[in-house]
Rosetta silent file (secondary structure, phi, psi, omega in degrees, C-alpha in Angstrom):
SEQUENCE: XXXXXXXXXXXXXXXXXXXXXXXXXXXXXXXXXXXXXXXXXXXXXXXXXXXXXXXXXXXXXXXXXXXXXXXXXXXXXXXXXXXXXXXXXXXXXXXXXXXXXXXXXXXXXXXXXXXXXXXXXXXXXXXXXXXXXXXXXX
SCORE:     score description
SCORE:     0.000 S_00000001
   1 L     0.000  143.255  169.812   -0.063   -0.002    0.063 S_00000001
   2 L  -111.697  121.243 -177.847    0.989    3.540   -0.697 S_00000001
   3 L   -85.261  120.708  174.857   -0.220    6.421    1.577 S_00000001
   4 L   -57.115  -27.786 -175.157   -1.326    9.503   -0.323 S_00000001
   5 L  -100.403   15.670 -175.038   -0.379   11.852    2.540 S_00000001
   6 L   -97.355  109.108  175.501    3.100   10.235    3.222 S_00000001
   7 H   -53.806  -41.442  178.084    6.018   12.368    2.023 S_00000001
   8 H   -73.209  -35.141  168.468    8.286    9.370    1.879 S_00000001
   9 H   -49.825  -53.838 -176.342    5.731    7.433   -0.209 S_00000001
  10 H   -65.222  -36.918  165.732    5.758   10.174   -2.632 S_00000001
  11 H   -52.405  -60.652 -172.463    9.712   10.448   -2.636 S_00000001
  12 H   -60.707  -29.807 -172.865   10.066    6.664   -3.032 S_00000001
  13 L  -108.225    9.790 -176.343    7.627    6.465   -5.937 S_00000001
  14 L    70.245   10.513  176.928    8.783    9.519   -7.771 S_00000001
  15 L   -69.041  -30.392  172.542    5.777   11.803   -7.342 S_00000001
  16 L  -111.721  120.778 -168.008    8.100   14.202   -5.897 S_00000001
  17 L   -70.182  144.166  179.838   11.430   14.544   -7.753 S_00000001
  18 L  -149.078  171.471  172.775   14.587   14.012   -5.745 S_00000001
  19 L   -85.297  109.486  175.978   18.395   12.959   -6.319 S_00000001
  20 E   -98.777  146.780  172.746   18.199    9.287   -6.479 S_00000001
  21 E  -101.780  -25.485 -173.871   21.021    6.991   -6.145 S_00000001
  22 E  -166.136  149.027  170.564   19.373    3.542   -6.769 S_00000001
  23 E  -155.083  139.777  174.309   15.944    2.182   -7.541 S_00000001
  24 L  -138.340 -164.935  178.590   14.576   -1.208   -7.925 S_00000001
  25 L   -62.931  -35.818 -171.224   11.011   -2.767   -7.613 S_00000001
  26 L  -107.963  -12.316 -175.089   10.865   -2.293   -3.871 S_00000001
  27 E  -140.480  149.530  157.570   13.265    0.582   -3.011 S_00000001
  28 E  -122.466  138.310  177.124   14.544    4.059   -3.913 S_00000001
  29 E  -117.507  126.238 -177.579   17.579    5.291   -2.320 S_00000001
  30 E  -123.932  163.826  176.579   17.710    9.036   -2.235 S_00000001
  31 E   -86.512  135.142 -175.905   20.052   11.854   -0.826 S_00000001
  32 L   -62.867  135.154 -178.282   18.881   13.238    2.511 S_00000001
  33 L   -76.428   -8.357  179.775   17.668   16.715    2.169 S_00000001
  34 L  -130.150   65.442 -155.332   19.246   17.568    5.686 S_00000001
  35 L   -78.811  142.448  165.200   22.480   15.468    5.370 S_00000001
  36 L   -81.182  -18.191  174.191   24.616   14.631    8.422 S_00000001
  37 L  -159.838  167.298 -178.443   27.591   14.189    6.119 S_00000001
  38 L   -60.318  124.717 -178.879   28.441   14.442    2.505 S_00000001
  39 L    88.037   -0.453  175.032   26.385   11.760    0.685 S_00000001
  40 L   -51.477  124.310 -177.985   23.922   10.946    3.492 S_00000001
  41 E  -133.026  159.519 -178.265   21.159    8.884    1.962 S_00000001
  42 E  -121.199  124.316 -168.187   17.851    7.364    2.738 S_00000001
  43 E   -95.778  115.052 -166.318   16.929    3.885    1.841 S_00000001
  44 E  -121.070  113.785  174.388   12.989    4.087    1.274 S_00000001
  45 E   -61.018  151.902 -176.473   10.644    1.143    0.547 S_00000001
  46 L   -83.398  -19.356  169.793    8.173    2.155   -2.199 S_00000001
  47 L   -90.600  158.906 -177.143    5.365    0.693   -0.054 S_00000001
  48 L   -91.964  119.216  168.593    4.207    2.244    3.173 S_00000001
  49 L  -130.118  130.045 -168.268    5.278    0.664    6.442 S_00000001
  50 L   -62.630  -44.637  179.957    5.141    2.703    9.490 S_00000001
  51 L  -150.527 -171.016  177.120    8.303    1.194   11.103 S_00000001
  52 L   -62.719  -32.659 -172.568   10.518   -2.017   11.198 S_00000001
  53 L   -66.880  -20.696  175.195    7.856   -3.803   13.247 S_00000001
  54 L   -94.661  -19.062 -176.239    5.410   -3.396   10.215 S_00000001
  55 L   -57.007  135.702  170.759    7.892   -4.152    7.361 S_00000001
  56 L   -55.661  128.531 -176.648    7.084   -6.897    5.117 S_00000001
  57 H   -59.507  -38.095  165.823    9.541   -9.747    5.747 S_00000001
  58 H   -69.730  -30.400  167.407   10.643   -9.997    2.114 S_00000001
  59 H   -71.852  -34.600  177.524   11.219   -6.338    1.874 S_00000001
  60 H   -65.695  -42.380  178.486   13.086   -6.536    5.075 S_00000001
  61 H   -56.119  -27.224 -168.444   15.202   -9.354    3.899 S_00000001
  62 H   -97.481  -14.679 -170.591   16.368   -7.145    0.927 S_00000001
  63 H   -60.126  -52.460 -167.252   17.040   -3.822    2.856 S_00000001
  64 H   -68.782  -32.593  179.326   20.658   -4.923    4.048 S_00000001
  65 H   -76.111  -34.793  165.826   21.712   -6.157    0.528 S_00000001
  66 H   -55.752  -43.241  176.200   20.705   -2.698   -0.720 S_00000001
  67 H   -59.304  -51.160 -172.730   22.555   -0.980    2.051 S_00000001
  68 H   -68.136  -36.058  176.374   25.736   -3.039    1.246 S_00000001
  69 H   -55.615  -55.093 -177.243   25.495   -2.158   -2.604 S_00000001
  70 H   -68.192  -42.133  178.426   25.241    1.532   -1.798 S_00000001
  71 H   -59.282  -44.854  177.177   27.814    1.402    1.032 S_00000001
  72 H   -69.739  -40.109  173.195   30.511   -0.135   -1.256 S_00000001
  73 H   -53.321  -46.875 -179.366   29.687    2.552   -3.980 S_00000001
  74 H   -64.104  -40.247  179.290   30.014    5.361   -1.264 S_00000001
  75 H   -67.194  -37.362 -173.743   33.374    4.165   -0.014 S_00000001
  76 H   -81.296  -40.308 -172.924   34.616    3.759   -3.585 S_00000001
  77 H   -82.013  -43.313 -171.864   32.887    6.893   -5.087 S_00000001
  78 H   -99.726  -10.037 -175.864   33.024    9.299   -2.171 S_00000001
  79 L    60.216   26.533  175.257   36.169    8.143   -0.463 S_00000001
  80 L   -78.841  162.976 -176.856   34.573    7.845    2.792 S_00000001
  81 L   -81.020  -17.207 -174.914   36.155    5.570    5.470 S_00000001
  82 E   167.124 -171.613 -170.223   33.050    3.899    6.297 S_00000001
  83 E  -157.962  155.032  173.175   29.334    4.499    6.973 S_00000001
  84 E  -106.530  148.834  166.783   26.680    4.100    9.547 S_00000001
  85 E  -106.232  119.493 -177.853   23.356    2.389    9.002 S_00000001
  86 E  -123.416  131.982  170.109   20.776    4.126   11.291 S_00000001
  87 L  -140.344  107.920 -175.349   17.195    3.030   11.611 S_00000001
  88 L   -88.795  134.205 -166.203   14.727    4.716   14.034 S_00000001
  89 L  -119.041   95.111 -177.755   11.503    3.088   15.528 S_00000001
  90 L    79.704  150.375 -179.115    9.039    5.666   17.069 S_00000001
  91 H   -45.570  -48.863 -172.224    9.193    9.214   18.152 S_00000001
  92 H   -67.714  -18.350  168.885   11.049    8.417   21.286 S_00000001
  93 H   -97.621   14.066  177.620   13.846    6.793   19.175 S_00000001
  94 L    93.562    6.064  178.243   14.086    9.782   16.880 S_00000001
  95 L   -72.442  122.977 -179.238   11.758    8.680   14.000 S_00000001
  96 L  -110.468  -25.084  171.431   10.273   11.871   12.569 S_00000001
  97 L  -117.155  126.955 -172.718    8.528   10.492    9.415 S_00000001
  98 L   -86.047   53.192  174.916    6.418    7.519   10.180 S_00000001
  99 L  -142.681  119.754 -178.354    7.459    5.507    7.085 S_00000001
 100 L   -43.782  134.895  172.795   10.158    2.963    7.518 S_00000001
 101 E  -163.547  159.018 -169.467   13.402    4.117    6.177 S_00000001
 102 E  -123.672  124.281  174.954   17.129    3.501    6.881 S_00000001
 103 E   -73.761  143.781  154.120   19.824    6.297    7.039 S_00000001
 104 E  -119.442  112.944 -174.874   23.172    5.656    5.363 S_00000001
 105 E  -117.303  109.371  174.605   25.536    8.129    6.631 S_00000001
 106 E   -59.984  138.551 -173.593   28.984    8.175    5.135 S_00000001
 107 E  -119.092  134.809 -172.983   31.820    8.698    7.703 S_00000001
 108 L  -116.990  142.982 -177.799   35.032   10.464    6.881 S_00000001
 109 L   -53.754  144.588  176.657   38.427   10.309    8.761 S_00000001
 110 L    66.968    1.704  177.469   38.564   13.173   11.040 S_00000001
 111 L   -69.749  174.778 -177.427   34.848   14.020   10.771 S_00000001
 112 L   -70.838  155.338 -176.274   32.466   14.726   13.630 S_00000001
 113 L   -80.793  142.371  179.533   31.602   12.028   16.106 S_00000001
 114 L  -145.022  153.636  173.502   28.140   10.735   15.364 S_00000001
 115 L    49.975   66.172  173.170   25.981    7.782   16.405 S_00000001
 116 L  -142.203  149.894 -179.135   27.952    7.257   19.580 S_00000001
 117 L  -152.544  156.837 -177.448   27.129    6.619   23.103 S_00000001
 118 L   -77.630  122.108  169.322   28.941    5.926   26.603 S_00000001
 119 L   -54.868  129.948  170.634   28.713    2.212   27.429 S_00000001
 120 L   -90.443 -156.303  177.834   26.719    1.525   30.581 S_00000001
 121 L  -136.797  156.749  168.130   26.475   -1.465   32.855 S_00000001
 122 L  -147.258  149.648 -172.367   23.832   -4.015   33.748 S_00000001
 123 L   -93.791  166.702 -172.560   23.808   -6.532   36.609 S_00000001
 124 H   -79.096  -20.895  175.884   23.239  -10.234   35.929 S_00000001
 125 H   -77.015  -40.348  173.924   19.767   -9.905   37.813 S_00000001
 126 H   -61.476  -49.419 -176.974   18.761   -6.927   35.533 S_00000001
 127 H   -53.738  -49.196  170.976   19.716   -9.003   32.452 S_00000001
 128 H   -41.046  -57.830 -175.439   17.521  -11.758   33.650 S_00000001
 129 H   -59.010  -43.712  177.466   14.471   -9.467   34.139 S_00000001
 130 H   -59.776  -41.687 -179.192   15.109   -8.003   30.664 S_00000001
 131 H   -69.326  -40.628  167.476   15.384  -11.242   29.008 S_00000001
 132 H   -58.124  -39.830  178.229   12.255  -12.584   30.494 S_00000001
 133 H   -71.517  -26.627 -177.653   10.157   -9.462   29.592 S_00000001
 134 H   -86.187  -47.893 -168.363   11.228   -9.582   26.042 S_00000001
 135 H   -67.392  -27.903 -179.144   11.310  -13.415   25.307 S_00000001
 136 L   -82.909    8.302  178.240    7.964  -13.940   26.903 S_00000001
 137 L  -120.414   13.193  175.751    6.341  -11.650   24.312 S_00000001
 138 L  -102.395    0.000    0.000    7.745  -13.320   21.116 S_00000001
């Protein structure tokens, strides 16, 4: 399904013109309009899925292959030293457009620190509680 009022559905399906890096039957990869770094791109499924939990399994199985293809081309073509894949689910996680998408952020030597956190700690007891809370709902 495509949602008429979804900006990413319109971008993914060419209703709104954009700088595209790749396209196949399921995805369009476009340059992000507000890039975190040179070459920052978005992988957009052409069908509407609000987030990862709603994503069709067949489409989900393809998304990392698309990311690998684009990532290799970014490293070769842009000279980046690596790239981050970022996928946010829900407003609390930073999702601002409720259409599944994956950010591909090229990273350059000496560039700014992004997508980083300070490692915390967890006790064995807390780990057990977390494992039970998650696995009991699968």
